[in-house]
Every structure is written in structure tokens, then in C-alpha cells.
């Protein structure tokens, strides 16, 4: 949309509903989304959200979304700003940018184990808990490359963090969250 304001679009949908063009607000919102090339109102909202954030907010949103149960926001952020995948170490880990990880960790191997990013976790945990590799073979291969790079730099194959009262480990991320058998085998071979 020319105006990057969700408020403006909401007002437009309400006005079109009041004018009788649509019997329901949801239908007016859907029509506006499709007029702008989006399949749904929620996709349009994600796109506008991505456009209105600064790069640090987009990076944090990418990492949080990639490590959550809903990656739609991460995908929308990457669509708006593909370079976001290489913004920092956490972003590179969740998106499978192995070359960026190697460039960032190579001169400072201690970065392979130091907590970083918006969740303050070891980089290997971002890679193992990223859901972006599910259903995307090239990204899954990139995430495995990230993990290899981090392990070669001294990352702990058995890194963990607490989620409430539950211990979350790299193996749980690789096998249970990412569902990646090759990544799981890689971690097991490294001593996880």
C-alpha cells in the first residue's frame, strides 16, 4: 500500500463496510488485502508490520518468530528485507546463513558459545530451534552448515536453556522442533 498505516487501512475497511459495499468488516478487509496483492488480511498486516519496524526490531522479530510455533512473521520479514538473514549472528543462525556465521565466528571463536540475540541464547540453540528449515530443503541444509561451523569453532553440542521449568537442549530442538534427522545425527556425533 502507498500509505504504510494499518490504521488507515482499517478505517478504509470500516468505511467501505458502512457504505454497504460489504456485509461484514472481515470481507472488506479481505478485499483490501487482495487489492494490494495479499491472500489475506493477516498477511497484509504482517507485511505492513515488517515495513514499519527499524532493522533492529525486524531482526529481533525474525529470530523470535523463527524460534516460535508460528513462522509466518519471520517469512514476511524476510520477504520485505531478504538481507535481514545476514543482519547479525542470531539471524544468520535461524536462517541457515552458514557463510555469514563463518565470517562472524571465524575471527572470534568465542562467539560460537556466547549468548547473543533477543533470546540471549547460544548461537547453536538458535539454529537447532529454528523452524525455518522445515519444508525448505535448502534452508535446512544451511542450518546444518551453521551447526557444523559453530561446532568446529567450539560450540557445545549439548547446549541448553530453560523454558519455564523445562530444560531445552540442542537435541530436542533438532529432533523434536526442527524434525531434522541429519541435524540430530550431526549433534549426536559431536557428543550431544
Short mmCIF file of C-alpha atoms in Angstrom, two decimals:
data_model
loop_
_atom_site.label_atom_id
_atom_site.label_comp_id
_atom_site.label_asym_id
_atom_site.label_seq_id
_atom_site.Cartn_x
_atom_site.Cartn_y
_atom_site.Cartn_z
CA UNK A 1 0.00 0.00 0.00
CA UNK A 2 1.10 3.57 -0.65
CA UNK A 3 0.32 4.51 2.94
CA UNK A 4 2.14 2.25 5.39
CA UNK A 5 -0.54 2.60 8.01
CA UNK A 6 -2.62 -0.27 9.21
CA UNK A 7 -4.87 2.25 10.91
CA UNK A 8 -5.60 3.89 7.54
CA UNK A 9 -6.46 0.52 6.00
CA UNK A 10 -8.69 -0.42 8.95
CA UNK A 11 -10.51 2.87 8.59
CA UNK A 12 -10.91 2.25 4.86
CA UNK A 13 -12.37 -1.21 5.54
CA UNK A 14 -14.82 0.23 8.09
CA UNK A 15 -15.87 2.98 5.69
CA UNK A 16 -16.45 0.51 2.87
CA UNK A 17 -18.50 -1.67 5.22
CA UNK A 18 -20.60 1.32 6.37
CA UNK A 19 -21.12 2.35 2.73
CA UNK A 20 -22.73 -1.03 2.09
CA UNK A 21 -20.06 -2.32 -0.24
CA UNK A 22 -19.54 -5.34 2.06
CA UNK A 23 -21.91 -7.01 4.52
CA UNK A 24 -19.12 -7.77 7.01
CA UNK A 25 -15.94 -6.00 8.09
CA UNK A 26 -13.91 -9.18 7.54
CA UNK A 27 -14.97 -9.23 3.87
CA UNK A 28 -13.97 -5.59 3.43
CA UNK A 29 -10.58 -6.33 4.99
CA UNK A 30 -10.12 -9.36 2.74
CA UNK A 31 -10.96 -7.28 -0.34
CA UNK A 32 -8.45 -4.59 0.65
CA UNK A 33 -5.77 -7.21 1.25
CA UNK A 34 -6.39 -8.76 -2.16
CA UNK A 35 -6.42 -5.35 -3.85
CA UNK A 36 -2.88 -4.93 -2.54
CA UNK A 37 -1.80 -8.40 -3.68
CA UNK A 38 -2.11 -10.34 -0.41
CA UNK A 39 -4.13 -13.52 0.09
CA UNK A 40 -5.45 -12.44 3.48
CA UNK A 41 -5.79 -9.52 5.88
CA UNK A 42 -3.34 -11.16 8.28
CA UNK A 43 -0.69 -11.39 5.55
CA UNK A 44 -1.20 -7.71 4.74
CA UNK A 45 -0.85 -6.86 8.44
CA UNK A 46 2.42 -8.83 8.66
CA UNK A 47 3.76 -7.02 5.61
CA UNK A 48 2.93 -3.57 6.96
CA UNK A 49 4.38 -4.52 10.34
CA UNK A 50 7.61 -5.53 8.63
CA UNK A 51 7.77 -2.24 6.73
CA UNK A 52 7.24 -0.05 9.77
CA UNK A 53 9.91 -1.61 12.02
CA UNK A 54 13.54 -0.50 12.05
CA UNK A 55 16.24 -3.04 11.19
CA UNK A 56 16.98 -4.00 14.82
CA UNK A 57 13.28 -4.59 15.51
CA UNK A 58 12.95 -6.62 12.30
CA UNK A 59 15.98 -8.71 13.28
CA UNK A 60 14.59 -9.44 16.75
CA UNK A 61 11.19 -10.24 15.25
CA UNK A 62 12.77 -12.61 12.73
CA UNK A 63 14.64 -14.56 15.41
CA UNK A 64 11.69 -14.72 17.80
CA UNK A 65 9.30 -15.83 15.08
CA UNK A 66 11.70 -18.40 13.58
CA UNK A 67 12.07 -19.98 17.02
CA UNK A 68 8.33 -19.95 17.74
CA UNK A 69 5.45 -22.09 16.62
CA UNK A 70 4.40 -19.52 14.01
CA UNK A 71 7.00 -18.64 11.36
CA UNK A 72 4.67 -16.52 9.19
CA UNK A 73 6.06 -13.32 10.67
CA UNK A 74 9.64 -14.47 10.00
CA UNK A 75 8.78 -15.25 6.39
CA UNK A 76 7.07 -11.87 5.96
CA UNK A 77 10.09 -10.07 7.42
CA UNK A 78 12.45 -11.94 5.07
CA UNK A 79 10.20 -11.14 2.13
CA UNK A 80 10.35 -7.42 2.90
CA UNK A 81 14.07 -7.46 3.74
CA UNK A 82 15.98 -10.52 2.41
CA UNK A 83 19.26 -9.06 3.74
CA UNK A 84 17.86 -9.45 7.24
CA UNK A 85 19.07 -13.07 7.15
CA UNK A 86 22.62 -11.71 7.47
CA UNK A 87 21.87 -8.89 9.95
CA UNK A 88 23.67 -10.50 12.89
CA UNK A 89 24.75 -13.87 14.28
CA UNK A 90 21.32 -14.85 15.65
CA UNK A 91 19.59 -14.00 12.34
CA UNK A 92 22.21 -15.94 10.36
CA UNK A 93 21.77 -18.96 12.64
CA UNK A 94 17.96 -19.16 12.33
CA UNK A 95 18.03 -18.64 8.55
CA UNK A 96 20.90 -21.01 7.75
CA UNK A 97 23.39 -18.43 6.50
CA UNK A 98 26.49 -20.58 7.12
CA UNK A 99 28.87 -18.24 5.28
CA UNK A 100 27.78 -15.30 7.45
CA UNK A 101 28.19 -17.38 10.60
CA UNK A 102 31.69 -18.44 9.48
CA UNK A 103 32.59 -14.81 8.79
CA UNK A 104 31.32 -13.66 12.20
CA UNK A 105 32.71 -16.54 14.26
CA UNK A 106 35.98 -17.20 12.41
CA UNK A 107 38.00 -14.29 13.84
CA UNK A 108 36.36 -14.67 17.28
CA UNK A 109 35.63 -18.36 18.03
CA UNK A 110 34.36 -17.47 21.50
CA UNK A 111 31.27 -16.04 19.76
CA UNK A 112 30.26 -19.62 18.88
CA UNK A 113 29.30 -20.21 22.52
CA UNK A 114 28.49 -16.75 23.86
CA UNK A 115 24.80 -15.97 24.41
CA UNK A 116 23.51 -13.49 21.86
CA UNK A 117 20.37 -12.19 20.18
CA UNK A 118 16.96 -11.26 21.52
CA UNK A 119 16.55 -14.52 23.44
CA UNK A 120 20.07 -14.38 24.93
CA UNK A 121 20.95 -17.93 23.88
CA UNK A 122 23.99 -19.69 22.47
CA UNK A 123 24.01 -19.41 18.65
CA UNK A 124 23.74 -23.19 18.20
CA UNK A 125 20.39 -23.11 20.01
CA UNK A 126 19.01 -20.58 17.51
CA UNK A 127 19.97 -22.90 14.66
CA UNK A 128 18.60 -26.04 16.30
CA UNK A 129 15.31 -24.41 17.32
CA UNK A 130 14.71 -22.62 14.01
CA UNK A 131 11.56 -23.79 12.30
CA UNK A 132 12.54 -22.14 9.00
CA UNK A 133 14.22 -25.33 7.74
CA UNK A 134 11.01 -27.35 7.99
CA UNK A 135 9.74 -27.84 4.47
CA UNK A 136 12.64 -25.88 2.92
CA UNK A 137 15.49 -28.23 1.99
CA UNK A 138 17.98 -25.52 1.07
CA UNK A 139 17.41 -23.65 4.31
CA UNK A 140 17.61 -26.92 6.31
CA UNK A 141 20.95 -27.67 4.64
CA UNK A 142 22.11 -24.16 5.51
CA UNK A 143 21.13 -24.64 9.15
CA UNK A 144 23.12 -27.87 9.25
CA UNK A 145 26.06 -25.92 7.80
CA UNK A 146 25.65 -23.31 10.55
CA UNK A 147 25.74 -26.01 13.22
CA UNK A 148 28.87 -27.58 11.67
CA UNK A 149 30.57 -24.18 11.62
CA UNK A 150 29.64 -23.50 15.24
CA UNK A 151 30.76 -26.95 16.39
CA UNK A 152 34.09 -26.51 14.56
CA UNK A 153 34.53 -23.21 16.43
CA UNK A 154 33.97 -24.88 19.79
CA UNK A 155 30.23 -24.58 20.40
CA UNK A 156 28.76 -27.00 22.92
CA UNK A 157 26.84 -29.75 21.09
CA UNK A 158 24.77 -30.21 24.23
CA UNK A 159 23.91 -26.53 24.85
CA UNK A 160 20.73 -25.90 26.82
CA UNK A 161 18.38 -23.21 28.05
CA UNK A 162 15.47 -23.16 30.46
CA UNK A 163 11.94 -22.60 29.20
CA UNK A 164 10.00 -22.16 32.41
CA UNK A 165 10.74 -25.31 34.38
CA UNK A 166 11.76 -27.31 31.29
CA UNK A 167 15.30 -27.87 30.06
CA UNK A 168 15.56 -27.38 26.29
CA UNK A 169 18.62 -28.88 24.58
CA UNK A 170 20.08 -28.81 21.09
CA UNK A 171 18.91 -32.41 20.55
CA UNK A 172 15.35 -31.53 21.45
CA UNK A 173 15.48 -28.60 19.03
CA UNK A 174 16.97 -30.65 16.19
CA UNK A 175 14.80 -33.74 16.59
CA UNK A 176 11.62 -32.51 18.25
CA UNK A 177 11.27 -28.99 16.89
CA UNK A 178 13.10 -28.92 13.55
CA UNK A 179 12.42 -32.60 12.83
CA UNK A 180 15.79 -32.87 11.08
CA UNK A 181 17.31 -36.35 11.30
CA UNK A 182 20.61 -35.25 9.71
CA UNK A 183 21.00 -32.39 12.16
CA UNK A 184 20.20 -34.75 15.04
CA UNK A 185 22.83 -37.23 13.82
CA UNK A 186 25.37 -34.41 13.48
CA UNK A 187 24.79 -33.38 17.10
CA UNK A 188 24.97 -36.95 18.35
CA UNK A 189 28.27 -37.47 16.52
CA UNK A 190 29.57 -34.31 18.21
CA UNK A 191 28.74 -35.65 21.68
CA UNK A 192 25.25 -34.36 22.40
#
